[in-house]
Backbone as CSV, one residue per row, in Angstrom:
resi,resn,N_x,N_y,N_z,CA_x,CA_y,CA_z,C_x,C_y,C_z
1,MET,-13.034,11.239,-5.242,-12.478,11.163,-3.929,-13.297,12.067,-2.961
2,LYS,-13.528,11.529,-1.777,-14.359,12.252,-0.793,-13.455,12.855,0.334
3,HIS,-13.733,14.181,0.626,-13.028,14.862,1.649,-13.771,14.544,2.973
4,GLU,-12.959,13.942,3.914,-13.572,13.585,5.234,-12.738,14.304,6.339
5,TRP,-13.455,15.173,7.050,-12.820,15.975,8.008,-12.209,15.190,9.167
6,LYS,-12.796,14.000,9.487,-12.251,13.182,10.539,-10.887,12.676,10.234
7,LYS,-10.556,12.545,8.951,-9.300,11.976,8.546,-8.293,13.098,8.243
8,THR,-8.753,14.145,7.577,-7.788,15.151,7.108,-7.592,16.310,8.055
9,GLU,-8.483,16.538,8.988,-8.386,17.684,9.865,-8.498,17.266,11.334
10,LYS,-7.800,16.203,11.694,-7.855,15.735,13.045,-7.425,16.722,14.107
11,ASN,-6.489,17.566,13.733,-5.961,18.550,14.727,-7.075,19.560,15.147
12,TYR,-8.046,19.835,14.217,-9.122,20.731,14.511,-10.300,20.072,15.265
13,TYR,-10.534,18.813,14.870,-11.814,18.173,15.352,-11.591,16.997,16.259
14,LEU,-10.405,16.473,16.390,-10.204,15.314,17.248,-8.984,15.525,18.194
15,PRO,-9.059,16.613,19.045,-7.921,16.879,19.912,-7.879,15.876,21.046
16,GLY,-6.835,15.952,21.842,-6.693,15.053,23.035,-7.529,15.602,24.200
17,ARG,-7.556,14.834,25.279,-8.269,15.148,26.480,-7.497,16.079,27.426
18,LYS,-6.369,16.507,26.935,-5.598,17.544,27.697,-5.575,18.822,26.872
19,PRO,-5.563,20.007,27.482,-5.564,21.200,26.796,-4.336,21.374,25.905
20,ALA,-4.479,22.038,24.820,-3.379,22.439,23.912,-3.609,23.673,23.174
21,LEU,-2.521,24.257,22.691,-2.682,25.462,21.867,-2.842,25.056,20.391
22,ILE,-3.671,25.826,19.638,-3.817,25.583,18.223,-4.121,26.932,17.588
23,THR,-3.677,27.114,16.359,-3.971,28.299,15.590,-4.935,27.945,14.440
24,LEU,-6.058,28.510,14.452,-7.122,28.228,13.399,-7.076,29.236,12.294
25,PRO,-7.138,28.743,11.036,-7.178,29.626,9.917,-8.551,30.140,9.664
26,LYS,-8.669,30.987,8.699,-9.996,31.504,8.308,-10.835,30.325,7.760
27,GLN,-12.046,30.303,8.215,-12.990,29.216,7.792,-14.333,29.837,7.502
28,GLN,-15.156,29.202,6.685,-16.486,29.729,6.321,-17.549,28.784,6.862
29,PHE,-18.663,29.444,7.210,-19.778,28.732,7.902,-21.138,29.212,7.393
30,ILE,-22.149,28.363,7.451,-23.499,28.766,7.477,-23.891,28.896,8.951
31,MET,-24.595,29.955,9.368,-24.826,30.194,10.755,-26.080,30.866,11.043
32,ILE,-26.583,30.662,12.300,-27.799,31.334,12.729,-27.643,31.645,14.261
33,SER,-28.151,32.769,14.690,-28.005,33.173,16.098,-29.322,32.853,16.847
34,GLY,-29.162,32.849,18.185,-30.316,32.596,19.032,-30.013,32.937,20.439
35,THR,-31.021,32.803,21.294,-30.863,33.034,22.727,-31.653,31.999,23.519
36,GLY,-31.299,31.796,24.736,-32.057,30.985,25.613,-31.574,29.544,25.743
37,ASP,-32.292,28.742,26.494,-31.963,27.341,26.849,-31.858,26.497,25.597
38,PRO,-30.712,25.822,25.362,-30.600,24.907,24.173,-31.405,23.663,24.377
39,ASN,-31.996,23.390,25.471,-32.856,22.212,25.652,-34.245,22.449,25.117
40,LYS,-34.612,23.723,24.745,-35.911,24.006,24.310,-36.029,23.934,22.812
41,GLU,-37.302,23.918,22.353,-37.575,23.697,20.950,-36.968,24.695,19.980
42,ASP,-36.887,25.919,20.412,-36.355,26.932,19.484,-34.922,26.640,19.049
43,PHE,-34.066,26.105,19.943,-32.777,25.729,19.600,-32.734,24.614,18.594
44,SER,-33.630,23.538,18.837,-33.687,22.408,17.897,-34.158,22.793,16.547
45,GLU,-35.075,23.768,16.415,-35.504,24.309,15.152,-34.382,24.963,14.371
46,ARG,-33.515,25.706,15.062,-32.409,26.401,14.459,-31.397,25.385,13.969
47,VAL,-31.142,24.348,14.726,-30.279,23.256,14.316,-30.815,22.655,13.012
48,GLY,-32.084,22.335,12.936,-32.713,21.708,11.830,-32.627,22.589,10.587
49,ILE,-32.791,23.866,10.745,-32.660,24.772,9.657,-31.257,24.752,9.026
50,LEU,-30.272,24.709,9.853,-28.893,24.617,9.317,-28.679,23.417,8.514
51,TYR,-29.158,22.223,8.969,-28.955,20.984,8.233,-29.837,20.943,6.958
52,SER,-30.976,21.692,6.974,-31.780,21.733,5.717,-31.077,22.416,4.622
53,LEU,-30.055,23.192,4.909,-29.154,23.796,3.941,-27.871,23.107,3.723
54,ALA,-27.297,22.486,4.806,-26.015,21.856,4.695,-25.997,20.695,3.708
55,TYR,-27.059,19.894,3.734,-27.064,18.677,2.856,-27.349,19.097,1.452
56,PRO,-28.259,20.005,1.077,-28.371,20.416,-0.266,-27.077,21.102,-0.829
57,LEU,-26.354,21.821,-0.012,-25.100,22.373,-0.451,-24.129,21.285,-0.837
58,LYS,-24.036,20.286,-0.014,-23.173,19.180,-0.264,-23.541,18.432,-1.540
59,MET,-24.835,18.133,-1.698,-25.303,17.401,-2.886,-25.238,18.228,-4.128
60,GLY,-25.377,19.514,-4.019,-25.227,20.390,-5.161,-23.851,20.345,-5.722
61,TYR,-22.829,20.334,-4.821,-21.427,20.304,-5.258,-21.189,18.982,-5.836
62,LYS,-21.643,17.909,-5.247,-21.403,16.540,-5.763,-21.952,16.392,-7.194
63,LYS,-23.187,16.923,-7.387,-23.826,16.822,-8.672,-23.050,17.593,-9.730
64,ARG,-22.543,18.742,-9.380,-21.675,19.531,-10.312,-20.450,18.697,-10.774
65,CYS,-19.871,18.081,-9.802,-18.659,17.294,-10.166,-18.987,16.088,-11.005
66,LEU,-20.141,15.478,-10.826,-20.579,14.321,-11.618,-20.850,14.791,-13.063
67,ASN,-21.510,15.943,-13.168,-21.827,16.480,-14.459,-20.622,17.068,-15.256
68,ASP,-19.679,17.519,-14.429,-18.447,18.123,-15.007,-17.293,17.746,-14.181
69,PRO,-16.545,16.677,-14.565,-15.351,16.174,-13.769,-14.325,17.236,-13.470
70,GLU,-14.298,18.294,-14.255,-13.273,19.340,-13.963,-13.730,20.296,-12.899
71,ALA,-15.007,20.178,-12.458,-15.540,21.100,-11.490,-14.860,20.990,-10.142
72,ALA,-14.220,19.908,-9.858,-13.451,19.733,-8.568,-12.197,20.586,-8.571
73,GLY,-11.767,21.047,-9.824,-10.612,21.846,-9.944,-9.425,21.254,-9.357
74,THR,-8.662,22.023,-8.539,-7.414,21.516,-7.985,-7.575,21.002,-6.578
75,VAL,-8.781,21.016,-6.043,-8.934,20.599,-4.634,-8.833,19.094,-4.452
76,GLY,-9.018,18.343,-5.496,-8.835,16.891,-5.396,-9.913,16.051,-4.827
77,TYR,-11.111,16.576,-4.748,-12.267,15.759,-4.234,-13.562,16.216,-4.913
78,THR,-14.433,15.270,-5.058,-15.666,15.482,-5.751,-16.872,15.372,-4.753
79,ASP,-16.576,15.113,-3.493,-17.672,15.014,-2.493,-17.002,15.290,-1.148
80,PHE,-17.878,15.618,-0.150,-17.264,15.810,1.232,-18.339,15.400,2.269
81,THR,-17.757,15.109,3.453,-18.604,14.786,4.580,-19.082,16.061,5.243
82,VAL,-20.356,16.136,5.506,-20.887,17.359,6.200,-20.215,17.540,7.562
83,TYR,-19.778,18.733,7.774,-19.027,18.994,9.056,-19.931,18.967,10.257
84,PRO,-19.385,18.829,11.457,-20.234,18.730,12.600,-20.770,20.094,13.002
85,LEU,-21.890,20.048,13.780,-22.434,21.272,14.295,-21.487,21.868,15.308
86,GLU,-21.417,23.234,15.255,-20.584,24.043,16.199,-21.486,25.126,16.798
87,GLY,-21.054,25.558,18.029,-21.753,26.680,18.638,-20.813,27.600,19.335
88,VAL,-20.993,28.882,19.192,-20.236,29.917,19.976,-21.189,30.470,21.068
89,TRP,-20.812,30.300,22.341,-21.707,30.590,23.401,-21.208,31.687,24.293
90,SER,-22.196,32.521,24.756,-21.924,33.570,25.690,-23.160,33.694,26.552
91,THR,-23.299,34.836,27.265,-24.464,35.022,28.098,-24.817,36.522,28.187
92,SER,-26.086,36.788,28.333,-26.527,38.184,28.462,-26.467,38.576,29.940
93,ASP,-25.983,37.678,30.864,-25.972,37.979,32.341,-24.661,37.431,32.885
94,PRO,-23.554,38.130,32.740,-22.218,37.655,33.278,-22.269,37.317,34.718
95,GLU,-23.231,37.868,35.493,-23.282,37.541,36.912,-23.856,36.134,37.218
96,ASP,-24.477,35.607,36.144,-25.148,34.344,36.347,-24.869,33.494,35.071
97,PRO,-23.569,33.155,34.788,-23.209,32.603,33.478,-23.745,31.201,33.192
98,LEU,-24.229,30.536,34.215,-24.708,29.134,33.999,-26.226,29.092,33.889
99,ASN,-26.854,30.261,33.835,-28.328,30.288,33.650,-28.619,30.132,32.142
100,LYS,-29.144,28.974,31.864,-29.306,28.623,30.428,-30.320,29.573,29.722
101,ASP,-31.253,30.136,30.455,-32.225,31.045,29.810,-31.617,32.293,29.367
102,LYS,-30.409,32.612,29.876,-29.690,33.800,29.511,-28.572,33.544,28.471
103,PHE,-28.544,32.380,27.971,-27.496,32.023,26.953,-27.702,32.828,25.653
104,VAL,-26.596,33.198,25.065,-26.610,33.882,23.725,-25.662,33.069,22.849
105,TYR,-26.101,32.663,21.684,-25.315,31.710,20.891,-25.391,32.000,19.417
106,GLN,-24.386,31.503,18.690,-24.398,31.348,17.253,-24.131,29.904,16.968
107,ILE,-24.991,29.166,16.293,-24.659,27.828,15.868,-24.364,27.799,14.386
108,MET,-23.498,26.861,13.972,-23.035,26.916,12.599,-22.539,25.554,12.179
109,ILE,-22.448,25.433,10.851,-21.785,24.271,10.197,-20.851,24.779,9.215
110,ARG,-19.607,24.290,9.328,-18.535,24.714,8.455,-18.793,24.238,7.032
111,GLN,-18.333,25.073,6.055,-18.449,24.731,4.627,-16.987,24.699,4.049
112,PRO,-16.693,23.691,3.275,-15.375,23.699,2.642,-15.176,24.838,1.605
113,ALA,-13.961,25.086,1.244,-13.663,26.223,0.313,-14.343,26.114,-0.991
114,VAL,-14.761,24.883,-1.432,-15.429,24.733,-2.700,-16.819,25.317,-2.712
115,ILE,-17.364,25.516,-1.596,-18.731,26.137,-1.459,-18.578,27.711,-1.465
116,THR,-19.291,28.331,-2.341,-19.169,29.833,-2.442,-20.404,30.472,-1.912
117,ALA,-20.293,31.778,-1.769,-21.425,32.604,-1.334,-22.560,32.440,-2.380
118,GLU,-22.207,32.333,-3.651,-23.199,32.168,-4.701,-23.875,30.840,-4.522
119,ASP,-23.167,29.792,-4.189,-23.801,28.484,-3.892,-24.797,28.562,-2.850
120,PHE,-24.389,29.255,-1.770,-25.258,29.430,-0.589,-26.520,30.141,-0.979
121,ALA,-26.410,31.270,-1.714,-27.587,32.007,-2.123,-28.541,31.232,-2.946
122,GLU,-27.927,30.437,-3.903,-28.829,29.575,-4.722,-29.534,28.535,-3.951
123,THR,-28.784,27.877,-2.979,-29.377,26.819,-2.195,-30.468,27.372,-1.301
124,LEU,-30.168,28.502,-0.672,-31.113,29.139,0.225,-32.454,29.445,-0.514
125,ALA,-32.320,29.956,-1.771,-33.500,30.310,-2.516,-34.286,29.015,-2.853
126,MET,-33.572,27.924,-3.144,-34.285,26.636,-3.442,-34.972,26.086,-2.266
127,VAL,-34.344,26.089,-1.086,-34.957,25.578,0.140,-36.150,26.418,0.538
128,LYS,-36.035,27.744,0.391,-37.152,28.632,0.686,-38.405,28.257,-0.129
129,GLU,-38.139,27.892,-1.401,-39.277,27.583,-2.254,-39.856,26.268,-1.964
130,LYS,-38.976,25.264,-1.705,-39.452,23.916,-1.435,-40.009,23.686,0.014
131,LYS,-39.262,24.281,0.945,-39.645,24.027,2.371,-39.539,25.393,3.079
132,PRO,-40.522,26.319,2.807,-40.411,27.640,3.402,-40.496,27.588,4.960
133,HIS,-39.622,28.393,5.555,-39.650,28.559,7.020,-39.100,29.904,7.425
134,PRO,-39.675,30.587,8.377,-39.289,31.983,8.613,-37.803,32.018,9.186
135,LEU,-37.342,30.966,9.794,-35.981,30.981,10.271,-34.875,31.009,9.139
136,LEU,-35.299,30.607,7.965,-34.330,30.667,6.794,-33.878,32.091,6.546
137,GLU,-34.669,33.032,6.903,-34.268,34.477,6.676,-33.087,34.897,7.621
138,GLU,-32.880,34.143,8.680,-31.856,34.480,9.666,-30.549,33.801,9.379
139,VAL,-30.457,32.889,8.424,-29.220,32.172,8.180,-28.316,33.030,7.317
140,THR,-27.007,33.032,7.698,-26.018,33.814,6.959,-24.823,32.915,6.583
141,PHE,-24.061,33.420,5.636,-22.860,32.674,5.180,-21.639,33.645,5.473
142,GLU,-20.785,33.241,6.354,-19.760,34.118,6.883,-18.401,33.430,7.047
143,GLU,-17.390,34.238,7.025,-16.036,33.774,7.327,-15.648,34.163,8.713
144,VAL,-14.949,33.229,9.349,-14.478,33.414,10.795,-13.012,33.012,10.845
145,GLU,-12.226,33.818,11.507,-10.838,33.474,11.792,-10.599,33.514,13.304
146,GLU,-10.516,32.382,13.903,-10.347,32.325,15.417,-8.917,32.603,15.790
147,GLY,-7.931,32.256,15.023,-6.567,32.524,15.325,-6.055,31.577,16.507
148,LEU,-5.340,32.137,17.448,-4.706,31.356,18.516,-5.797,30.958,19.541
149,CYS,-5.880,29.648,19.923,-6.898,29.165,20.814,-6.272,28.120,21.696
150,VAL,-6.985,27.890,22.832,-6.781,26.716,23.654,-7.974,25.767,23.396
151,GLN,-7.684,24.483,23.259,-8.782,23.555,22.980,-8.450,22.240,23.634
152,MET,-9.545,21.402,23.856,-9.409,20.125,24.407,-10.694,19.342,24.127
153,LEU,-10.644,17.994,24.216,-11.829,17.187,24.084,-12.453,16.975,25.429
154,HIS,-13.735,17.350,25.564,-14.471,17.087,26.789,-15.343,15.846,26.592
155,GLN,-15.248,14.868,27.390,-16.059,13.681,27.385,-16.943,13.654,28.579
156,GLY,-18.234,13.730,28.394,-19.193,13.716,29.510,-20.335,14.629,29.191
157,ALA,-21.171,14.906,30.172,-22.351,15.750,30.062,-21.979,17.194,29.790
158,PHE,-22.836,17.907,29.183,-22.602,19.313,28.913,-22.476,20.088,30.307
159,ASP,-23.290,19.672,31.275,-23.291,20.368,32.581,-21.959,20.182,33.342
160,GLU,-21.086,19.267,32.863,-19.819,18.996,33.451,-18.646,19.745,32.753
161,GLU,-18.968,20.546,31.793,-17.936,21.299,31.039,-17.162,22.257,31.992
162,PRO,-17.750,22.893,32.967,-16.964,23.807,33.761,-15.581,23.202,34.251
163,ALA,-15.618,21.946,34.593,-14.407,21.276,35.071,-13.320,21.285,33.966
164,SER,-13.736,21.052,32.764,-12.763,21.080,31.599,-12.234,22.493,31.343
165,PHE,-13.156,23.503,31.470,-12.758,24.862,31.297,-11.723,25.294,32.365
166,GLU,-11.917,24.747,33.574,-10.917,25.082,34.583,-9.533,24.567,34.167
167,LYS,-9.490,23.344,33.609,-8.217,22.778,33.078,-7.616,23.695,32.013
168,MET,-8.497,24.120,31.113,-8.030,24.915,29.969,-7.516,26.287,30.502
169,GLN,-8.147,26.844,31.489,-7.708,28.152,32.027,-6.383,27.974,32.761
170,ALA,-6.176,26.912,33.494,-4.920,26.653,34.150,-3.798,26.458,33.122
171,PHE,-4.129,25.758,32.038,-3.157,25.575,30.939,-2.734,26.942,30.352
172,ALA,-3.748,27.782,30.088,-3.554,29.076,29.464,-2.603,29.919,30.388
173,THR,-2.854,29.891,31.659,-2.021,30.614,32.604,-0.577,30.119,32.573
174,ALA,-0.373,28.778,32.542,0.916,28.193,32.511,1.659,28.555,31.189
175,GLU,0.903,28.671,30.127,1.469,28.993,28.816,1.641,30.532,28.599
176,GLN,1.245,31.270,29.581,1.366,32.766,29.570,0.587,33.332,28.336
177,VAL,-0.622,32.846,28.184,-1.552,33.398,27.221,-2.809,33.780,27.986
178,THR,-3.484,34.850,27.455,-4.650,35.374,28.092,-5.908,35.145,27.250
179,ARG,-6.960,34.720,27.958,-8.246,34.473,27.280,-8.782,35.774,26.699
180,VAL,-9.312,35.712,25.492,-9.935,36.826,24.867,-11.415,36.823,25.085
181,GLY,-12.000,37.586,25.898,-13.468,37.580,26.139,-13.869,36.332,26.879
182,TRP,-15.189,36.153,27.005,-15.684,34.996,27.793,-16.581,34.094,26.950
183,GLN,-16.662,34.353,25.623,-17.341,33.442,24.849,-16.483,32.195,24.579
184,HIS,-17.057,31.105,24.141,-16.313,29.896,23.880,-17.018,29.141,22.754
185,ARG,-16.238,28.314,22.111,-16.828,27.479,20.971,-16.906,26.035,21.438
186,GLU,-17.982,25.360,21.003,-18.194,23.959,21.239,-18.369,23.261,19.855
187,ILE,-17.776,22.115,19.629,-17.982,21.358,18.405,-18.509,20.015,18.867
188,TYR,-19.654,19.635,18.320,-20.410,18.461,18.811,-20.125,17.211,17.951
189,LEU,-19.306,16.359,18.527,-18.904,15.114,17.804,-19.889,14.003,18.080
190,SER,-20.809,14.115,18.977,-21.783,13.047,19.295,-23.191,13.601,19.112
191,ASP,-24.091,12.700,18.712,-25.513,13.092,18.603,-26.160,12.852,19.974
192,PRO,-26.572,13.936,20.628,-27.149,13.792,21.996,-28.452,12.931,22.043
193,ARG,-29.076,12.778,20.857,-30.292,11.901,20.800,-29.917,10.417,20.851
194,ARG,-28.679,10.076,20.569,-28.213,8.655,20.449,-27.106,8.314,21.397
195,THR,-26.610,9.287,22.139,-25.449,9.047,22.956,-25.761,9.326,24.430
196,ALA,-25.342,8.405,25.320,-25.557,8.656,26.755,-24.706,9.849,27.157
197,PRO,-25.196,10.686,28.078,-24.413,11.922,28.472,-23.005,11.649,28.852
198,GLU,-22.754,10.558,29.527,-21.378,10.310,29.966,-20.429,9.907,28.822
199,ASN,-20.966,9.561,27.693,-20.135,9.222,26.513,-20.111,10.340,25.470
200,SER,-20.798,11.483,25.714,-20.805,12.583,24.777,-19.441,13.150,24.605
201,ARG,-19.083,13.480,23.396,-17.729,14.090,23.025,-17.931,15.410,22.382
202,THR,-17.267,16.392,23.033,-17.456,17.792,22.577,-16.059,18.449,22.594
203,VAL,-15.700,19.098,21.500,-14.440,19.886,21.503,-14.787,21.246,22.083
204,LEU,-14.001,21.643,23.061,-14.131,22.946,23.757,-12.973,23.802,23.307
205,ARG,-13.252,25.081,23.044,-12.208,25.966,22.533,-12.489,27.405,22.929
206,PHE,-11.465,28.161,23.340,-11.584,29.558,23.494,-10.371,30.311,22.964
207,GLN,-10.567,31.519,22.490,-9.485,32.276,21.954,-8.592,32.944,22.999
208,VAL,-7.294,32.942,22.653,-6.343,33.566,23.620,-5.334,34.518,22.840
209,LYS,-4.629,35.273,23.569,-3.602,36.083,22.960,-2.282,36.033,23.805
210,LYS,-1.217,36.121,23.165,0.052,36.115,23.901,0.290,37.385,24.676
211,ALA,1.009,37.251,25.775,1.344,38.447,26.564,2.191,39.347,25.801
212,VAL,1.978,40.637,25.938,2.843,41.642,25.289,4.116,41.796,26.091
213,VAL,5.271,41.628,25.477,6.537,41.685,26.098,7.071,43.122,26.083
């Protein structure tokens, strides 16, 4: 059986086009940090490095399950769909938050619980040997717990996201929750190389906390 996030985790990855509250559990990711304009080559290279690890991790798990049917344990699946690319975005210049050259980011691909830190270390070593690249040294395997968040689906160009964030902020105010910091998360459901900007689908999310009574 194959674990498909589009079917089993719709509340995390396929929200509605109106803001809503959601509580995210602890999740694990392979990730890499960067700075600057995401339209430039450095960002694309970092994305490529993540996928150069994500697919071998997936195939390694699938191979283990084929060789040892009990390897799936109690999780109930022997394969999984690679999760979508995500990014946590901020800026080094709060006075000019839309200046792309000042962006600070962490991009990442979630890993299911069946993937361990040991799996990551083994796969990283294998990829370094077969396809060495200096950026591989910057990839980490980490757990993240976002907790309470506001999220919604944004359809349209990335440059039109501020309008969606305004809706999310208005919703947060109405729900009497306060945004935590100014970074936000984006989950990319569309491939920008194959999707017209007006049809692009991106999950937008930021952390909030309840007012202290």
